[in-house]
Tab-separated table of C-alpha atoms and ligand atoms in Angstrom:
chain	number	residue	atom	x	y	z
A	1	UNK	CA	23.165	-29.469	48.940
A	2	UNK	CA	20.772	-30.402	46.134
A	3	UNK	CA	21.652	-31.811	42.709
A	4	UNK	CA	19.645	-32.076	39.532
A	5	UNK	CA	19.540	-35.427	37.806
A	6	UNK	CA	18.681	-35.449	34.105
A	7	UNK	CA	18.296	-38.455	31.837
A	8	UNK	CA	18.245	-37.888	28.092
A	9	UNK	CA	15.028	-39.338	26.719
A	10	UNK	CA	14.209	-37.907	23.315
A	11	UNK	CA	12.034	-35.109	21.940
A	12	UNK	CA	10.238	-32.538	24.082
A	13	UNK	CA	6.722	-31.333	23.329
A	14	UNK	CA	4.339	-28.902	24.989
A	15	UNK	CA	4.378	-25.423	26.492
A	16	UNK	CA	6.587	-23.577	28.970
A	17	UNK	CA	5.590	-20.352	30.682
A	18	UNK	CA	8.229	-17.629	30.760
A	19	UNK	CA	8.609	-15.654	34.008
A	20	UNK	CA	9.345	-11.970	34.540
A	21	UNK	CA	12.992	-11.000	34.025
A	22	UNK	CA	15.329	-11.413	36.980
A	23	UNK	CA	17.612	-8.663	35.729
A	24	UNK	CA	14.736	-6.227	35.158
A	25	UNK	CA	13.212	-6.973	38.561
A	26	UNK	CA	16.570	-6.423	40.296
A	27	UNK	CA	16.821	-2.902	38.892
A	28	UNK	CA	13.106	-2.071	39.332
A	29	UNK	CA	13.099	-2.989	43.031
A	30	UNK	CA	15.629	-0.286	44.106
A	31	UNK	CA	13.362	2.288	42.393
A	32	UNK	CA	11.185	2.003	45.514
A	33	UNK	CA	13.863	4.006	47.327
A	34	UNK	CA	13.052	7.025	45.115
A	35	UNK	CA	9.572	7.616	46.516
A	36	UNK	CA	7.681	7.569	49.795
A	37	UNK	CA	4.637	6.211	47.966
A	38	UNK	CA	4.054	2.494	47.259
A	39	UNK	CA	5.687	0.858	44.238
A	40	UNK	CA	4.180	-2.463	43.183
A	41	UNK	CA	5.779	-4.853	40.706
A	42	UNK	CA	3.675	-7.560	39.078
A	43	UNK	CA	4.969	-10.546	37.068
A	44	UNK	CA	7.969	-10.814	39.415
A	45	UNK	CA	10.035	-14.020	39.172
A	46	UNK	CA	10.350	-16.282	42.250
A	47	UNK	CA	14.136	-16.479	42.645
A	48	UNK	CA	16.763	-16.370	45.353
A	49	UNK	CA	18.310	-13.187	43.854
A	50	UNK	CA	14.943	-11.444	44.283
A	51	UNK	CA	14.866	-12.588	47.909
A	52	UNK	CA	18.388	-11.196	48.400
A	53	UNK	CA	17.298	-7.790	47.034
A	54	UNK	CA	14.229	-7.978	49.298
A	55	UNK	CA	16.430	-8.526	52.363
A	56	UNK	CA	18.746	-5.695	51.288
A	57	UNK	CA	15.884	-3.209	50.831
A	58	UNK	CA	14.326	-4.296	54.141
A	59	UNK	CA	17.671	-3.747	55.892
A	60	UNK	CA	17.477	-0.105	54.769
A	61	UNK	CA	13.968	0.292	56.186
A	62	UNK	CA	11.852	-0.396	53.090
A	63	UNK	CA	8.746	-2.543	53.424
A	64	UNK	CA	8.709	-5.332	50.849
A	65	UNK	CA	5.926	-7.926	50.787
A	66	UNK	CA	5.809	-10.832	48.392
A	67	UNK	CA	2.139	-11.420	47.492
A	68	UNK	CA	0.413	-13.988	45.282
A	69	UNK	CA	3.093	-16.603	45.833
A	70	UNK	CA	5.820	-14.035	45.131
A	71	UNK	CA	4.505	-12.890	41.745
A	72	UNK	CA	3.642	-9.472	43.151
A	73	UNK	CA	6.087	-7.371	45.136
A	74	UNK	CA	4.460	-4.591	47.121
A	75	UNK	CA	7.091	-2.105	48.292
A	76	UNK	CA	7.062	1.080	50.293
A	77	UNK	CA	10.012	3.231	51.326
A	78	UNK	CA	8.309	5.884	53.464
A	79	UNK	CA	10.807	5.301	56.255
A	80	UNK	CA	14.406	4.762	55.142
A	81	UNK	CA	16.263	4.833	58.465
A	82	UNK	CA	19.474	3.069	57.507
A	83	UNK	CA	21.717	4.236	54.657
A	84	UNK	CA	24.313	1.476	54.828
A	85	UNK	CA	24.142	-1.592	52.563
A	86	UNK	CA	26.136	-4.166	54.522
A	87	UNK	CA	28.787	-6.457	53.057
A	88	UNK	CA	27.024	-9.571	54.333
A	89	UNK	CA	24.118	-8.974	51.953
A	90	UNK	CA	25.926	-7.179	49.094
A	91	UNK	CA	28.545	-9.931	48.725
A	92	UNK	CA	25.810	-12.387	47.732
A	93	UNK	CA	24.788	-10.431	44.668
A	94	UNK	CA	26.506	-7.841	42.538
A	95	UNK	CA	23.228	-6.108	41.620
A	96	UNK	CA	23.107	-4.854	45.249
A	97	UNK	CA	25.198	-1.890	44.068
A	98	UNK	CA	21.974	-0.620	42.422
A	99	UNK	CA	20.736	0.781	45.760
A	100	UNK	CA	23.596	3.323	45.743
A	101	UNK	CA	22.220	5.708	43.073
A	102	UNK	CA	18.640	5.954	44.385
A	103	UNK	CA	19.611	6.240	48.077
A	104	UNK	CA	22.052	9.025	47.244
A	105	UNK	CA	19.498	10.785	45.026
A	106	UNK	CA	16.798	10.616	47.693
A	107	UNK	CA	18.658	11.587	50.850
A	108	UNK	CA	22.036	12.915	49.702
A	109	UNK	CA	24.096	10.217	51.391
A	110	UNK	CA	24.681	6.462	51.234
A	111	UNK	CA	27.242	3.852	52.220
A	112	UNK	CA	27.352	0.667	50.143
A	113	UNK	CA	29.742	-2.248	50.427
A	114	UNK	CA	31.722	-2.993	47.275
A	115	UNK	CA	30.484	-6.253	45.761
A	116	UNK	CA	33.075	-8.996	45.862
A	117	UNK	CA	34.722	-10.587	42.859
A	118	UNK	CA	32.652	-12.895	40.702
A	119	UNK	CA	33.463	-16.180	39.081
A	120	UNK	CA	32.843	-14.934	35.538
A	121	UNK	CA	35.374	-12.097	35.663
A	122	UNK	CA	36.703	-9.140	37.641
A	123	UNK	CA	33.486	-7.086	37.198
A	124	UNK	CA	34.509	-3.832	38.883
A	125	UNK	CA	32.010	-1.028	39.646
A	126	UNK	CA	34.202	1.883	38.545
A	127	UNK	CA	31.703	2.985	35.866
A	128	UNK	CA	28.876	3.136	38.430
A	129	UNK	CA	31.038	5.375	40.614
A	130	UNK	CA	32.204	7.621	37.743
A	131	UNK	CA	28.579	8.123	36.675
A	132	UNK	CA	27.602	9.263	40.174
A	133	UNK	CA	30.635	11.571	40.339
A	134	UNK	CA	29.467	13.167	37.079
A	135	UNK	CA	26.260	14.018	38.985
A	136	UNK	CA	28.267	15.788	41.695
A	137	UNK	CA	28.635	12.921	44.178
A	138	UNK	CA	31.678	12.946	46.443
A	139	UNK	CA	32.927	9.410	46.969
A	140	UNK	CA	35.379	7.880	49.358
A	141	UNK	CA	36.410	4.213	49.465
A	142	UNK	CA	37.001	3.069	53.066
A	143	UNK	CA	37.270	-0.472	54.470
A	144	UNK	CA	35.583	-2.044	51.446
A	145	UNK	CA	32.686	0.415	51.449
A	146	UNK	CA	31.807	3.320	49.129
A	147	UNK	CA	30.882	6.370	51.220
A	148	UNK	CA	28.886	8.703	48.981
A	149	UNK	CA	27.621	12.234	49.618
A	150	UNK	CA	25.816	14.781	47.487
A	151	UNK	CA	27.090	18.259	48.404
A	152	UNK	CA	24.147	20.401	49.530
A	153	UNK	CA	22.086	17.223	49.904
A	154	UNK	CA	21.127	16.865	46.227
A	155	UNK	CA	22.765	15.505	43.102
A	156	UNK	CA	22.996	17.793	40.072
A	157	UNK	CA	22.482	16.821	36.438
A	158	UNK	CA	25.606	16.288	34.336
A	159	UNK	CA	27.003	14.519	31.294
A	160	UNK	CA	28.000	10.875	31.710
A	161	UNK	CA	30.245	9.452	28.992
A	162	UNK	CA	30.611	5.701	29.404
A	163	UNK	CA	33.828	4.394	27.757
A	164	UNK	CA	31.995	1.108	27.038
A	165	UNK	CA	28.501	-0.199	27.571
A	166	UNK	CA	27.539	-1.285	31.086
A	167	UNK	CA	24.000	-2.373	31.890
A	168	UNK	CA	24.320	-1.905	35.644
A	169	UNK	CA	26.117	1.446	35.467
A	170	UNK	CA	23.452	2.799	33.066
A	171	UNK	CA	20.770	1.652	35.530
A	172	UNK	CA	22.500	3.236	38.530
A	173	UNK	CA	22.936	6.472	36.550
A	174	UNK	CA	19.218	6.519	35.652
A	175	UNK	CA	18.129	5.717	39.219
A	176	UNK	CA	20.210	8.683	40.437
A	177	UNK	CA	19.551	11.221	37.654
A	178	UNK	CA	15.749	11.117	37.937
A	179	UNK	CA	15.865	13.082	41.216
A	180	UNK	CA	18.976	15.199	40.429
A	181	UNK	CA	18.612	18.930	39.870
A	182	UNK	CA	18.730	19.711	36.152
A	183	UNK	CA	19.475	17.710	33.017
A	184	UNK	CA	21.596	14.569	32.722
A	185	UNK	CA	22.813	13.177	29.413
A	186	UNK	CA	24.011	9.560	29.400
A	187	UNK	CA	26.207	8.783	26.388
A	188	UNK	CA	27.017	5.224	25.326
A	189	UNK	CA	24.116	3.995	27.462
A	190	UNK	CA	23.129	0.321	27.492
A	191	UNK	CA	20.129	-0.435	25.255
A	192	UNK	CA	18.971	-3.703	26.850
A	193	UNK	CA	15.197	-4.371	27.221
A	194	UNK	CA	15.698	-4.267	31.003
A	195	UNK	CA	16.805	-0.603	30.679
A	196	UNK	CA	13.689	0.173	28.636
A	197	UNK	CA	11.570	-1.544	31.292
A	198	UNK	CA	13.205	0.492	34.068
A	199	UNK	CA	12.584	3.741	32.161
A	200	UNK	CA	8.936	2.818	31.564
A	201	UNK	CA	8.473	2.247	35.295
A	202	UNK	CA	10.326	5.443	36.275
A	203	UNK	CA	8.168	7.381	33.814
A	204	UNK	CA	5.006	6.032	35.497
A	205	UNK	CA	6.511	7.340	38.742
A	206	UNK	CA	6.747	10.814	37.194
A	207	UNK	CA	10.314	10.813	35.874
A	208	UNK	CA	11.149	12.714	32.682
A	209	UNK	CA	13.342	10.565	30.472
A	210	UNK	CA	13.902	10.340	26.720
A	211	UNK	CA	15.945	8.029	24.524
A	212	UNK	CA	15.686	4.625	26.234
A	213	UNK	CA	16.635	1.823	23.859
A	214	UNK	CA	19.074	4.192	22.115
A	215	UNK	CA	22.639	4.967	23.100
A	216	UNK	CA	21.950	8.498	24.357
A	217	UNK	CA	19.440	8.922	27.171
A	218	UNK	CA	18.405	12.331	28.505
A	219	UNK	CA	16.927	12.776	31.958
A	220	UNK	CA	15.268	15.923	33.222
A	221	UNK	CA	15.481	15.672	37.028
A	222	UNK	CA	12.290	16.229	39.049
A	223	UNK	CA	11.801	17.222	42.719
A	224	UNK	CA	9.774	14.188	43.702
A	225	UNK	CA	8.457	10.926	42.310
A	226	UNK	CA	5.176	9.170	43.000
A	227	UNK	CA	4.189	5.526	43.417
A	228	UNK	CA	3.220	3.217	40.550
A	229	UNK	CA	2.312	-0.327	39.567
A	230	UNK	CA	4.438	-1.943	36.876
A	231	UNK	CA	4.615	-5.415	35.282
A	232	UNK	CA	8.165	-6.803	34.966
A	233	UNK	CA	9.111	-7.486	31.314
A	234	UNK	CA	9.447	-11.160	30.256
A	235	UNK	CA	12.807	-12.804	30.910
A	236	UNK	CA	14.544	-12.955	27.530
A	237	UNK	CA	17.315	-15.138	28.940
A	238	UNK	CA	14.880	-17.684	30.348
A	239	UNK	CA	13.072	-17.512	26.988
A	240	UNK	CA	16.259	-18.193	25.005
A	241	UNK	CA	17.271	-20.957	27.415
A	242	UNK	CA	14.010	-22.874	26.994
A	243	UNK	CA	14.006	-22.263	23.225
A	244	UNK	CA	17.195	-24.310	23.244
A	245	UNK	CA	15.493	-27.294	24.914
A	246	UNK	CA	13.575	-28.518	21.811
A	247	UNK	CA	16.511	-27.361	19.666
A	248	UNK	CA	18.872	-29.749	21.457
A	249	UNK	CA	16.410	-32.623	22.080
A	250	UNK	CA	14.129	-32.323	19.058
A	251	UNK	CA	10.363	-31.833	19.337
A	252	UNK	CA	8.156	-28.762	19.425
A	253	UNK	CA	7.749	-26.394	22.372
A	254	UNK	CA	5.808	-23.155	22.660
A	255	UNK	CA	7.208	-20.567	25.031
A	256	UNK	CA	4.356	-18.586	26.553
A	257	UNK	CA	4.835	-14.942	27.404
A	258	UNK	CA	8.053	-14.261	25.536
A	259	UNK	CA	8.631	-12.240	22.396
A	260	UNK	CA	11.262	-12.665	19.682
A	261	UNK	CA	11.922	-8.895	19.667
A	262	UNK	CA	13.693	-9.340	22.990
A	263	UNK	CA	16.327	-11.666	21.503
A	264	UNK	CA	16.538	-11.033	17.747
A	265	UNK	CA	20.269	-11.791	17.438
A	266	UNK	CA	19.861	-15.079	19.300
A	267	UNK	CA	16.883	-16.129	17.136
A	268	UNK	CA	18.931	-15.432	13.984
A	269	UNK	CA	21.717	-17.759	15.170
A	270	UNK	CA	19.288	-20.433	16.302
A	271	UNK	CA	17.597	-20.394	12.895
A	272	UNK	CA	21.018	-20.610	11.231
A	273	UNK	CA	21.555	-23.948	12.994
A	274	UNK	CA	18.445	-25.265	11.211
A	275	UNK	CA	15.941	-24.922	14.056
A	276	UNK	CA	12.541	-23.471	13.178
A	277	UNK	CA	11.297	-20.486	15.182
A	278	UNK	CA	7.992	-18.671	14.728
A	279	UNK	CA	5.936	-16.115	16.593
A	280	UNK	CA	2.538	-17.273	17.890
A	281	UNK	CA	-0.275	-15.183	19.429
A	282	UNK	CA	0.943	-16.230	22.893
A	283	UNK	CA	4.701	-16.325	22.458
A	284	UNK	CA	7.230	-18.260	20.398
A	285	UNK	CA	7.101	-21.748	18.890
A	286	UNK	CA	10.373	-23.637	18.435
A	287	UNK	CA	10.700	-26.939	16.634
A	288	UNK	CA	13.337	-29.304	15.359
A	289	UNK	CA	11.913	-32.224	13.508
A	290	UNK	CA	14.776	-34.046	11.840
A	291	UNK	CA	18.533	-34.316	11.543
A	292	UNK	CA	21.331	-32.700	13.539
A	293	UNK	CA	21.694	-28.948	13.922
A	294	UNK	CA	24.425	-27.189	11.939
A	295	UNK	CA	27.463	-25.385	13.390
A	296	UNK	CA	27.314	-21.591	13.585
A	297	UNK	CA	29.738	-18.900	14.830
A	298	UNK	CA	28.605	-16.684	17.713
A	299	UNK	CA	30.051	-13.476	19.185
A	300	UNK	CA	28.568	-12.006	22.364
A	301	UNK	CA	27.874	-8.280	22.358
A	302	UNK	CA	25.799	-5.705	24.226
A	303	UNK	CA	22.134	-5.529	23.125
A	304	UNK	CA	20.989	-5.789	20.336
A	305	UNK	CA	23.838	-8.288	19.824
A	306	UNK	CA	23.942	-11.918	20.989
A	307	UNK	CA	23.629	-11.881	24.823
A	308	UNK	CA	26.519	-13.171	26.910
A	309	UNK	CA	23.882	-14.663	29.232
A	310	UNK	CA	22.920	-17.167	26.485
A	311	UNK	CA	26.449	-18.111	25.440
A	312	UNK	CA	26.813	-21.137	27.741
A	313	UNK	CA	23.418	-22.538	26.725
A	314	UNK	CA	24.139	-21.995	23.004
A	315	UNK	CA	27.443	-23.805	23.481
A	316	UNK	CA	25.547	-26.839	24.815
A	317	UNK	CA	23.553	-26.951	21.565
A	318	UNK	CA	26.625	-26.476	19.376
A	319	UNK	CA	28.346	-29.383	21.150
A	320	UNK	CA	25.869	-31.600	19.260
A	321	UNK	CA	26.011	-29.744	15.889
A	322	UNK	CA	27.414	-30.991	12.625
A	323	UNK	CA	30.689	-29.116	12.052
A	324	UNK	CA	32.837	-26.688	14.028
A	325	UNK	CA	31.525	-23.494	15.657
A	326	UNK	CA	33.575	-20.605	17.014
A	327	UNK	CA	32.195	-18.785	20.071
A	328	UNK	CA	33.746	-15.464	21.002
A	329	UNK	CA	33.019	-14.020	24.458
A	330	UNK	CA	33.408	-10.225	24.339
A	331	UNK	CA	31.682	-9.151	27.582
A	332	UNK	CA	33.268	-11.188	30.390
A	333	UNK	CA	36.850	-12.425	30.337
A	334	UNK	CA	36.318	-15.686	32.176
A	335	UNK	CA	33.018	-17.050	30.990
A	336	UNK	CA	33.885	-20.495	29.621
A	337	UNK	CA	33.885	-22.398	32.900
A	338	UNK	CA	31.107	-24.615	31.579
A	339	UNK	CA	33.440	-25.844	28.786
A	340	UNK	CA	35.476	-28.311	30.908
A	341	UNK	CA	32.227	-29.628	32.406
A	342	UNK	CA	30.688	-30.126	28.949
A	343	UNK	CA	33.909	-31.922	27.951
A	344	UNK	CA	33.288	-34.389	30.788
A	345	UNK	CA	30.164	-35.272	28.815
A	346	UNK	CA	32.171	-35.970	25.667
A	347	UNK	CA	32.025	-32.497	24.076
A	348	UNK	CA	34.982	-31.412	21.946
A	349	UNK	CA	35.887	-27.868	22.935
A	350	UNK	CA	39.127	-25.975	22.599
A	351	UNK	CA	39.246	-22.774	24.660
A	352	UNK	CA	41.882	-20.161	23.998
A	353	UNK	CA	41.466	-16.784	25.748
A	354	UNK	CA	38.058	-15.384	24.876
A	355	UNK	CA	37.424	-17.892	22.071
A	356	UNK	CA	36.021	-21.416	22.205
A	357	UNK	CA	36.126	-23.726	19.210
A	358	UNK	CA	33.412	-26.361	19.466
A	359	UNK	CA	33.406	-29.411	17.223
A	360	UNK	CA	30.047	-31.105	17.398
A	361	UNK	CA	29.723	-34.772	18.361
A	362	UNK	CA	26.839	-37.020	17.431
A	363	UNK	CA	25.875	-37.803	21.001
A	364	UNK	CA	26.911	-36.429	24.405
A	365	UNK	CA	27.270	-38.893	27.286
A	366	UNK	CA	25.784	-38.371	30.756
A	367	UNK	CA	28.284	-37.641	33.555
A	368	UNK	CA	28.495	-36.051	37.001
A	369	UNK	CA	29.197	-32.339	36.441
A	370	UNK	CA	29.411	-29.199	38.546
A	371	UNK	CA	27.604	-25.903	38.017
A	372	UNK	CA	30.066	-23.013	38.248
A	373	UNK	CA	27.697	-20.099	37.725
A	374	UNK	CA	24.084	-19.356	36.928
A	375	UNK	CA	24.065	-19.705	33.146
A	376	UNK	CA	26.644	-22.507	33.184
A	377	UNK	CA	24.344	-24.536	35.424
A	378	UNK	CA	21.453	-24.461	32.975
A	379	UNK	CA	23.731	-25.204	30.009
A	380	UNK	CA	24.700	-28.459	31.748
A	381	UNK	CA	21.025	-29.328	32.223
A	382	UNK	CA	20.366	-28.699	28.505
A	383	UNK	CA	23.348	-30.879	27.600
A	384	UNK	CA	22.053	-33.573	29.960
A	385	UNK	CA	18.655	-33.551	28.244
A	386	UNK	CA	20.362	-34.486	24.991
A	387	UNK	CA	22.908	-36.939	26.440
A	388	UNK	CA	22.862	-40.691	26.611
A	389	UNK	CA	22.332	-41.841	30.210
A	390	UNK	CA	22.290	-39.875	33.437
A	391	UNK	CA	23.784	-36.448	34.133
A	392	UNK	CA	24.026	-35.274	37.715
A	393	UNK	CA	24.488	-31.492	38.063
A	394	UNK	CA	25.744	-30.467	41.508
A	395	UNK	CA	25.887	-26.998	43.123
A	396	UNK	CA	22.439	-26.083	41.835
A	397	UNK	CA	22.146	-23.107	44.186
A	398	UNK	CA	23.516	-21.161	41.216
A	399	UNK	CA	20.430	-22.215	39.265
A	400	UNK	CA	18.039	-21.072	41.997
A	401	UNK	CA	19.381	-17.538	41.601
A	402	UNK	CA	17.925	-17.196	38.122
A	403	UNK	CA	15.526	-19.975	37.056
A	404	UNK	CA	12.222	-20.605	38.822
A	405	UNK	CA	10.663	-24.078	38.824
A	406	UNK	CA	13.139	-25.556	36.319
A	407	UNK	CA	12.247	-29.142	37.133
A	408	UNK	CA	8.503	-28.495	36.805
A	409	UNK	CA	8.885	-26.495	33.569
A	410	UNK	CA	11.077	-29.084	31.832
A	411	UNK	CA	9.251	-32.163	33.082
A	412	UNK	CA	6.039	-30.499	31.829
A	413	UNK	CA	7.333	-30.879	28.256
A	414	UNK	CA	8.439	-34.490	28.776
A	415	UNK	CA	11.984	-34.190	30.133
A	416	UNK	CA	13.181	-36.740	32.648
A	417	UNK	CA	14.545	-34.465	35.345
A	418	UNK	CA	14.441	-34.419	39.127
A	419	UNK	CA	15.953	-32.584	42.045
A	420	UNK	CA	17.594	-34.752	44.656
A	421	UNK	CA	18.976	-34.007	48.110
A	422	UNK	CA	22.600	-34.986	48.654
A	423	UNK	CA	24.641	-35.496	51.734
B	501	UD1	C1	24.219	-7.299	33.721
B	501	UD1	C2	23.395	-8.530	33.986
B	501	UD1	C3	24.190	-9.793	33.629
B	501	UD1	C4	24.704	-9.704	32.196
B	501	UD1	C5	25.441	-8.395	31.958
B	501	UD1	C6	25.836	-8.188	30.505
B	501	UD1	C7	22.040	-7.838	35.871
B	501	UD1	C8	21.708	-8.014	37.308
B	501	UD1	N1	23.049	-8.578	35.399
B	501	UD1	O1	25.349	-7.370	34.581
B	501	UD1	O2	23.320	-10.922	33.777
B	501	UD1	O3	25.579	-10.777	31.945
B	501	UD1	O4	24.614	-7.287	32.348
B	501	UD1	O5	24.726	-8.238	29.687
B	501	UD1	O6	21.381	-7.110	35.156
B	501	UD1	N2	32.315	-3.270	33.916
B	501	UD1	C9	33.367	-2.510	34.347
B	501	UD1	N3	33.117	-1.525	35.269
B	501	UD1	C10	31.865	-1.285	35.767
B	501	UD1	C11	30.785	-2.071	35.301
B	501	UD1	C12	31.043	-3.058	34.373
B	501	UD1	O7	34.519	-2.695	33.928
B	501	UD1	O8	31.710	-0.392	36.608
B	501	UD1	C13	32.548	-4.334	32.891
B	501	UD1	C14	32.178	-5.716	33.354
B	501	UD1	O9	33.233	-6.321	34.065
B	501	UD1	C15	31.882	-6.419	32.043
B	501	UD1	C16	31.256	-5.299	31.200
B	501	UD1	O10	31.650	-4.076	31.822
B	501	UD1	O11	33.069	-6.845	31.443
B	501	UD1	C17	29.747	-5.324	31.085
B	501	UD1	O12	29.194	-5.477	32.353
B	501	UD1	P1	27.770	-4.878	32.759
B	501	UD1	O13	26.996	-4.586	31.525
B	501	UD1	O14	27.984	-3.766	33.730
B	501	UD1	O15	27.120	-6.105	33.499
B	501	UD1	P2	26.253	-6.097	34.817
B	501	UD1	O16	25.381	-4.885	34.852
B	501	UD1	O17	27.097	-6.407	35.991
């Protein structure tokens, strides 16, 4: 199993290219199941989660080819001969549940394993299932699998009222409603940029959708969808993560391909710490020239609020701030597992329920630490970049799920970082 070894060595300077969004790509890929014509995604990220979705779609009969070193995904679902998404693949990645809506919409039946538990919280899929029931689906849970049928072979439009915002459930609802008969209204829909990206792609495929980016989305079902080519939106979480690198180490780094509109709430908090952020013709320029950053309070919320997927990384920065910051996690109940690891590096953090109080220290100290989930793993790397001495982050397979070429991207701006084989 590989580890990442980071040695803190001062300011970072240069440019980092931002990849296409993992979370957008994972919801765009199942859209191939909605049409017999080819769907091609460009600007795809090269990540293990994308490979898992590829294997899942292939297991159903879809053709998926990674071209141009994986940056282009050429997909075709003219022959879907298997309608069961097996546990062995689904358990690896919760987003696998996103094949349920489109398979059911296309052929009127589907069997999908329930995703297992996840380290950052219980994360049930009840809202996904309720949304499909609102479109007429009949569901039965048997032996860990959801058996879904559309009576008469086709879903029918309906009203979906989400009790709270769920990104995945909104995506599954959209992927099902586009081929349902009649009109679907989704209330309390997620407004994330990845939802907007999915709608833009579905529209190119011939879907009739209005309201993306707002909390009510209306879908007019159509009889068939066509193929399309669509570029995956930039990864706002990768963008925010790398914006934190010069913030925590000092220096000046330009992020190429990202836009501040994707993470307004995060930019506001970063600026409040004293870091300078400005838009450039090619992306975003972040610099910290002198002094320590200042403490700031952060509460995670659905978009357009501060993203939960940047909470761990922001905590790494605040560990080095002047003063005490309060971080409130409102999306996932168990998402402070990085805190004890950061404390091994000398951070002062007091976690109580969904709140973490972070009192900044002047300097973190390198230590062996363990990645517990995807975002936690990169927060430990950021902390290591700013620490005195060597930090060894183990269990980096979490990192490979969501960050491509981390070592190359960070060493390109002057970080001392390498991947080493262990054991
Ligand atoms: C997506 C993102 C993930 C991000 C999260 C919140 C993908 C592949 N993943 O995850 O990186 O952290 O949005 O921005 O896009 N919930 C239920 N029942 C459900 C569904 C969700 O109770 O059926 C709960 C979850 O446990 C969580 C909250 O709703 O507490 C929000 O989760 P959701 O927005 O659905 O997250 P995901 O789509 O799984």
